[in-house]
Coordinates of C-alpha atoms and ligand atoms in Angstrom, one line a residue:
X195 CA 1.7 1.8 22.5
X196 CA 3.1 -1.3 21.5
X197 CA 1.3 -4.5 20.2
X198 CA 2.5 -7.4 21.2
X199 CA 1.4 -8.8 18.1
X200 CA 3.8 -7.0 16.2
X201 CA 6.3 -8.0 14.2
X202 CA 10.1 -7.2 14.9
X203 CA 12.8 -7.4 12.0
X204 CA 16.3 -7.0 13.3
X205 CA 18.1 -6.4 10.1
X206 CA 22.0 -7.7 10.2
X207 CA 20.5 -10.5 12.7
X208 CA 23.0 -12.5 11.6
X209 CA 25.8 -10.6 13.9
X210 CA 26.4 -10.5 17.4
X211 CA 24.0 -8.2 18.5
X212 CA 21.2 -8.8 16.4
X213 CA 21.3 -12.1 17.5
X214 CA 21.3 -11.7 20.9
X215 CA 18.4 -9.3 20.8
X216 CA 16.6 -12.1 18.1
X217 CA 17.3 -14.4 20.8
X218 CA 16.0 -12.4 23.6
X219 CA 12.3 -11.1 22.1
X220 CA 12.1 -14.8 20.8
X221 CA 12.5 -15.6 24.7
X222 CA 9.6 -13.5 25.4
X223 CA 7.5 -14.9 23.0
X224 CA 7.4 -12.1 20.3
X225 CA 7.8 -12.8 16.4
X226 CA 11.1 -11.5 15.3
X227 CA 12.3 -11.7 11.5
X228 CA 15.9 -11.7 11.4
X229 CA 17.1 -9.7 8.0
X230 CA 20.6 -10.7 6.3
X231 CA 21.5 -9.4 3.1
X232 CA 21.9 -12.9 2.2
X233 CA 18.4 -14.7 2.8
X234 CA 20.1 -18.2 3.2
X235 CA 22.2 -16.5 6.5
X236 CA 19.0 -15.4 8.1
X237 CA 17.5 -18.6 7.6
X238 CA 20.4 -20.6 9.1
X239 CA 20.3 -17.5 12.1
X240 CA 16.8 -18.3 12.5
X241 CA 17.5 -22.2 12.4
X242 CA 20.3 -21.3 15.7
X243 CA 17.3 -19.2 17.5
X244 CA 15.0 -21.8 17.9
X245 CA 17.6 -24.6 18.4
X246 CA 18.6 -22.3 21.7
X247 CA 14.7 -21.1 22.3
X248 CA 12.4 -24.1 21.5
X249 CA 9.3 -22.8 20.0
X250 CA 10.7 -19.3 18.8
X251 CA 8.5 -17.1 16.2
X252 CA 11.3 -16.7 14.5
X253 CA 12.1 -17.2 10.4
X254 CA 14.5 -15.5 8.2
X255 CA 14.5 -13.6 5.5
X256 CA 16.3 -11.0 3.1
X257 CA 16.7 -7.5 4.9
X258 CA 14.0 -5.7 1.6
X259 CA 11.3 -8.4 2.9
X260 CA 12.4 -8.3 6.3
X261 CA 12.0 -4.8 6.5
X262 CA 8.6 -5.1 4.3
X263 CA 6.8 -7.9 7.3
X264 CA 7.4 -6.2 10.3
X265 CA 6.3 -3.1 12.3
X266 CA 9.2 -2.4 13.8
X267 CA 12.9 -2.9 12.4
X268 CA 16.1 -2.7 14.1
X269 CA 19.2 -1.4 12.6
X270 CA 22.2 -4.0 13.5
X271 CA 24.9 -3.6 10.8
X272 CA 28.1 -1.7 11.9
X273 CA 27.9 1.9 11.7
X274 CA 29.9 2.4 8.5
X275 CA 27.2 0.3 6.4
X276 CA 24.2 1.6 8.1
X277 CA 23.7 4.4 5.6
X278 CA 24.1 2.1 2.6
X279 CA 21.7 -0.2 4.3
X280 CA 18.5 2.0 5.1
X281 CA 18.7 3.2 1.1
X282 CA 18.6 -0.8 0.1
X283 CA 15.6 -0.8 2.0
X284 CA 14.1 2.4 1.6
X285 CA 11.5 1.3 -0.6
X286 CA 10.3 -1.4 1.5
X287 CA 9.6 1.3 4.5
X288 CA 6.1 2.9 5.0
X289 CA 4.7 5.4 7.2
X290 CA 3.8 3.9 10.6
X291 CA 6.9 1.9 11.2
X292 CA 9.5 2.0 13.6
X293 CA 12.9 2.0 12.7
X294 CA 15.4 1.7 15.6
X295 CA 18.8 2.9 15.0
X296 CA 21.3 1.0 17.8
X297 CA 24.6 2.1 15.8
X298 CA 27.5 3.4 17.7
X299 CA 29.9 5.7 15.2
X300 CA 33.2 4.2 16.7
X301 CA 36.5 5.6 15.3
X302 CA 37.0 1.8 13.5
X303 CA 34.9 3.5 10.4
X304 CA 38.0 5.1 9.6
X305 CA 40.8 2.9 10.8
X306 CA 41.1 4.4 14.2
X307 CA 40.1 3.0 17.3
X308 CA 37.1 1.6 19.4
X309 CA 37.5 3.7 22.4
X310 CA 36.4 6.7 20.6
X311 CA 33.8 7.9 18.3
X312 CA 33.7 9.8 14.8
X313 CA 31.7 12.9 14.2
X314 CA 29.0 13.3 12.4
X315 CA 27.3 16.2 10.5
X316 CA 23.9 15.2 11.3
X317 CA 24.8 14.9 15.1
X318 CA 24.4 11.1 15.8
X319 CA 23.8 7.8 13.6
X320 CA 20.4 7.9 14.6
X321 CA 19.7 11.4 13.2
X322 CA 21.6 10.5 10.2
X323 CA 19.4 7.7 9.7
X324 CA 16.4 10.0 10.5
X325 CA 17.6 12.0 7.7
X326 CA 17.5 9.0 5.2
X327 CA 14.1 7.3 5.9
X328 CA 11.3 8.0 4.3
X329 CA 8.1 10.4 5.5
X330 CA 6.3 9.0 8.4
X331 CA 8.8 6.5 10.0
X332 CA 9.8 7.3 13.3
X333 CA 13.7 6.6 14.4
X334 CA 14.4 5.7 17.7
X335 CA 17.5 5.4 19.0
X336 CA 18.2 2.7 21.9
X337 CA 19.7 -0.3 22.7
X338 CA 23.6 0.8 21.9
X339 CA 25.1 0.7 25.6
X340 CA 24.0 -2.8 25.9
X341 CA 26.6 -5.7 25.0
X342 CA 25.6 -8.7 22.8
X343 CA 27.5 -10.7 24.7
X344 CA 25.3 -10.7 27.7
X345 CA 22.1 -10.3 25.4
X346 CA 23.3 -14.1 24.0
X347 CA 23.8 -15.5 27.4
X348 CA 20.6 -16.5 28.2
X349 CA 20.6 -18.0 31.7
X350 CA 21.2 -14.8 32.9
X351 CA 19.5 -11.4 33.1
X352 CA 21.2 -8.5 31.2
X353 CA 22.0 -5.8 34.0
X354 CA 22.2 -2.6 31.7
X355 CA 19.6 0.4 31.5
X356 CA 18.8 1.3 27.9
X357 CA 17.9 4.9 27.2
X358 CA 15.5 5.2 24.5
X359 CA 15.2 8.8 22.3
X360 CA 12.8 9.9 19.8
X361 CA 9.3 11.4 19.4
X362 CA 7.0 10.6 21.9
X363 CA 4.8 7.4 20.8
X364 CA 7.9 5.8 19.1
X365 CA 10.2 6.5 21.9
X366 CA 7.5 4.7 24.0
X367 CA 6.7 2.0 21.3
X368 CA 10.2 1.0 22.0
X369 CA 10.5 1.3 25.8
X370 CA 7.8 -1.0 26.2
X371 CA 10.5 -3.7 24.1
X372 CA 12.8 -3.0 27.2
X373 CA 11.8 -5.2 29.7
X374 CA 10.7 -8.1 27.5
X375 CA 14.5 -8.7 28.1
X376 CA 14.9 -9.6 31.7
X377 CA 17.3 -7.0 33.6
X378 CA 16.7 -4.0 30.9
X379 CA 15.0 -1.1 32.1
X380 CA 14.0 2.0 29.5
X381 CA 14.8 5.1 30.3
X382 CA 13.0 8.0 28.5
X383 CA 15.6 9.6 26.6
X384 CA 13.9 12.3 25.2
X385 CA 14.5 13.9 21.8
X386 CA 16.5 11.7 19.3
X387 CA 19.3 14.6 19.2
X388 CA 20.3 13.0 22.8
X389 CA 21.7 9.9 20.5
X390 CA 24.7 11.9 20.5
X391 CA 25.7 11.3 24.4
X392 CA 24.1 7.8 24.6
X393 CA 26.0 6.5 20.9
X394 CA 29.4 8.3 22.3
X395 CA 28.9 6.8 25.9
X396 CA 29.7 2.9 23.9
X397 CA 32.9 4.2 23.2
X398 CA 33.8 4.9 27.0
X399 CA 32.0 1.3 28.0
X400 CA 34.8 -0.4 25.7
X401 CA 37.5 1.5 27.3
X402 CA 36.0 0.3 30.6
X403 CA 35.4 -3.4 29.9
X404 CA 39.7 -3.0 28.6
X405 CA 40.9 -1.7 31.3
X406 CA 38.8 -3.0 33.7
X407 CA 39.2 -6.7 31.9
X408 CA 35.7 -7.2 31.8
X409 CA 35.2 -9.4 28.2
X410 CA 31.7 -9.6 28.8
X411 CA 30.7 -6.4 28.7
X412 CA 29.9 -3.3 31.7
X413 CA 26.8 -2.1 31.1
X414 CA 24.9 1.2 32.6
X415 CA 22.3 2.3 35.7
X416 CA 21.2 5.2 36.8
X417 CA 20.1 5.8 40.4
X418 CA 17.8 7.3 41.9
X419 CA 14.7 6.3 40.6
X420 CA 12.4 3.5 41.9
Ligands
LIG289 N1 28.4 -6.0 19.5 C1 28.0 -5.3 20.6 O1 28.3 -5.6 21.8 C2 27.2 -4.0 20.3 C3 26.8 -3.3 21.5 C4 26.0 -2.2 21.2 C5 25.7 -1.8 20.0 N2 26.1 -2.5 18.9 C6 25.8 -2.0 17.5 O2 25.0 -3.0 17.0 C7 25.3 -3.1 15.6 C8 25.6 -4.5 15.2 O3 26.8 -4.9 15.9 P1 27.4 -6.3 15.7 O4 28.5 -6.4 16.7 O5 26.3 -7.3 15.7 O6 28.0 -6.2 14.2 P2 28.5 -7.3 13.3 O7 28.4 -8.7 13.9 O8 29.9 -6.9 12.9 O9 27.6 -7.2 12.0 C9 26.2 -7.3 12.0 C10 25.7 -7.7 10.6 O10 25.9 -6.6 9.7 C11 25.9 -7.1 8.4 N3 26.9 -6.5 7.6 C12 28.2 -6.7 7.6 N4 28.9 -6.0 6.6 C13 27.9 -5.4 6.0 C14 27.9 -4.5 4.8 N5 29.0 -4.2 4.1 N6 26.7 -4.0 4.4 C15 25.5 -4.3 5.0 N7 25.5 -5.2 6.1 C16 26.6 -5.7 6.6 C17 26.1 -8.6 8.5 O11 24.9 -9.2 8.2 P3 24.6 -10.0 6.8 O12 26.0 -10.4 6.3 O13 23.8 -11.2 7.2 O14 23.9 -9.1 5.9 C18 26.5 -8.8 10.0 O15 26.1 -10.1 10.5 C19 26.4 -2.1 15.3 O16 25.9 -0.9 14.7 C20 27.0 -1.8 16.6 O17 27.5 -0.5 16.8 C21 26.9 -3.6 19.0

C-alpha cells in the first residue's frame, strides 16, 4: 500500500518528463525530490515547480541524495544512460524502496530511429534495471506510454491509461500513484517481464502522433472495464 506520506524522487527531473510528472504529484499535494546530476539544475527545476504549483513539497537535490530521501524513485533519464545512472546510485538504494523504471529503449540509442525500439538481452529496460539494483528493491515498470507534454499541461487532465508491472505490493504501490494525476488510470500489468510490450508500444505511439500530426502526444485506453 502506498503512504501518502512518502517521499517521491524523480531522478533526471530536470527533463521533460520528469518534470511533468514532478509537476503533477506536486499538484496532488505529495513531496517529490527532483534528482539532477547537477544539484544546482534540480534546485532551479524545483524553483519552476512551485512557481507553476504554489505551495509545492518540492526541493532539489543531487540524484545520490535524491535517491537516499525518498521511498520511491523514478527513473527519468533516456534509456541509453539509465544503466550508468542506477550504478551512480546504487549505494544510495536500500531494501524497501521502489524504483520505477519508465524508460523506453528507442532505436535513437544507436543512431536509428524513434519509431522503433532496440533489443535487449534482459528483455526490457525495466528488467535490465531489475538486474542492476540491489537486493530488496522492487522495479516497477509504468508510466512510459504517457507523453510529458500533456503531464506539463496542467489545465488539463492527461487522457492515457498507464499499465503498471512488477511484483505484487510494488506493482500496487505504484498504481495507487496513478490517479493522483487526474485522467491516469493503472492498469495491473502483471509481471515486470510484460515491460517488453508496454516499453515497445512508445515506439508505435510516436509513429502515431507523426503521422497522425498529433505534437502533443496520443496516449492509450483500454475498454471494457468500468
Ligand atoms: N518525453 C516523453 O514524452 C516521454 C514519454 C514516456 C516516457 N519517457 C521516458 O522518460 C525518460 C525521460 O524522458 P525525457 O524526455 O524527460 O528525457 P530528457 O529530457 O532527454 O532527459 C531527462 C534527464 O536525463 C538526464 N540526463 C541527460 N543526459 C544524461 C546522462 N548522460 N547521464 C545521466 N543523466 C542524463 C538529464 O538530467 P540532468 O542533466 O539534470 O542530470 C535530463 O534532464 C526517458 O527514459 C524516456 O524514454 C519520455
Amino acid at each position: 500500500m502506498s503512504d501518502s506520506n512518502e517521499t517521491i524522487a524523480i531522478l533526471g527531473g530536470t527533463g521533460d518528463q520528469g518534470l511533468g510528472l514532478a509537476l503533477r504529484f506536486c499538484q496532488s499535494g505529495r513531496r517529490v525530490v527532483i534528482g539532477s546530476r547537477k544539484a544546482d539544475r534540480a534546485v532551479e527545476a524545483a524553483d519552476n515547480v512551485r512557481g507553476q504549483v504554489p505551495g509545492a513539497n518540492v526541493e532539489g537535490l543531487g540524484n545520490e541524495e535524491a535517491t537516499a530521501a525518498a521511498e520511491i524513485v523514478i527513473l527519468s533519464v533516456p534509456f541509453e544512460h539509465t544503466a550508468s545512472t542506477v550504478k551512480t546510485i546504487k549505494e544510495s538504494l536500500r531494501a524497501g524502496q521502489v524504483l520505477v523504471s519508465m524508460t523506453v529503449p528507442l532505436a535513437t540509442a544507436v543512431g536509428d530511429g524513434a519509431m522503433r525500439t532496440v533489443g535487449i538481452w534482459q528483455g526490457s529496460a525495466a528488467e535490465l534495471v531489475a538486474s542492476l539494483v540491489p537486493k530488496g528493491v522492487e522495479v516497477v515498470s509504468a508510466f512510459q506510454n504517457v507523453s510529458a507534454h500533456r503531464l506539463q499541461h496542467l489545465a488539463e487532465p492527461v487522457d492515457c491509461d498507464v499499465v503498471v508491472s512488477g511484483a505484487k505490493a510494488a506493482r500496487e504501490t505504484i498504481m495507487e500513484l496513478c490517479p493522483l494525476v487526474p485522467g491516469l488510470r493503472a492498469l495491473n500489468g502483471g509481471p515486470l517481464s510484460n515491460a517488453r510490450i508496454v516499453e515497445s508500444m512508445t515506439a508505435l505511439i510516436i509513429g502515431l502522433n507523426i503521422r497522425h500530426k498529433c505534437p502533443e502526444g496520443l496516449g492509450i485506453r483500454f475498454t471494457g472495464l468500468e
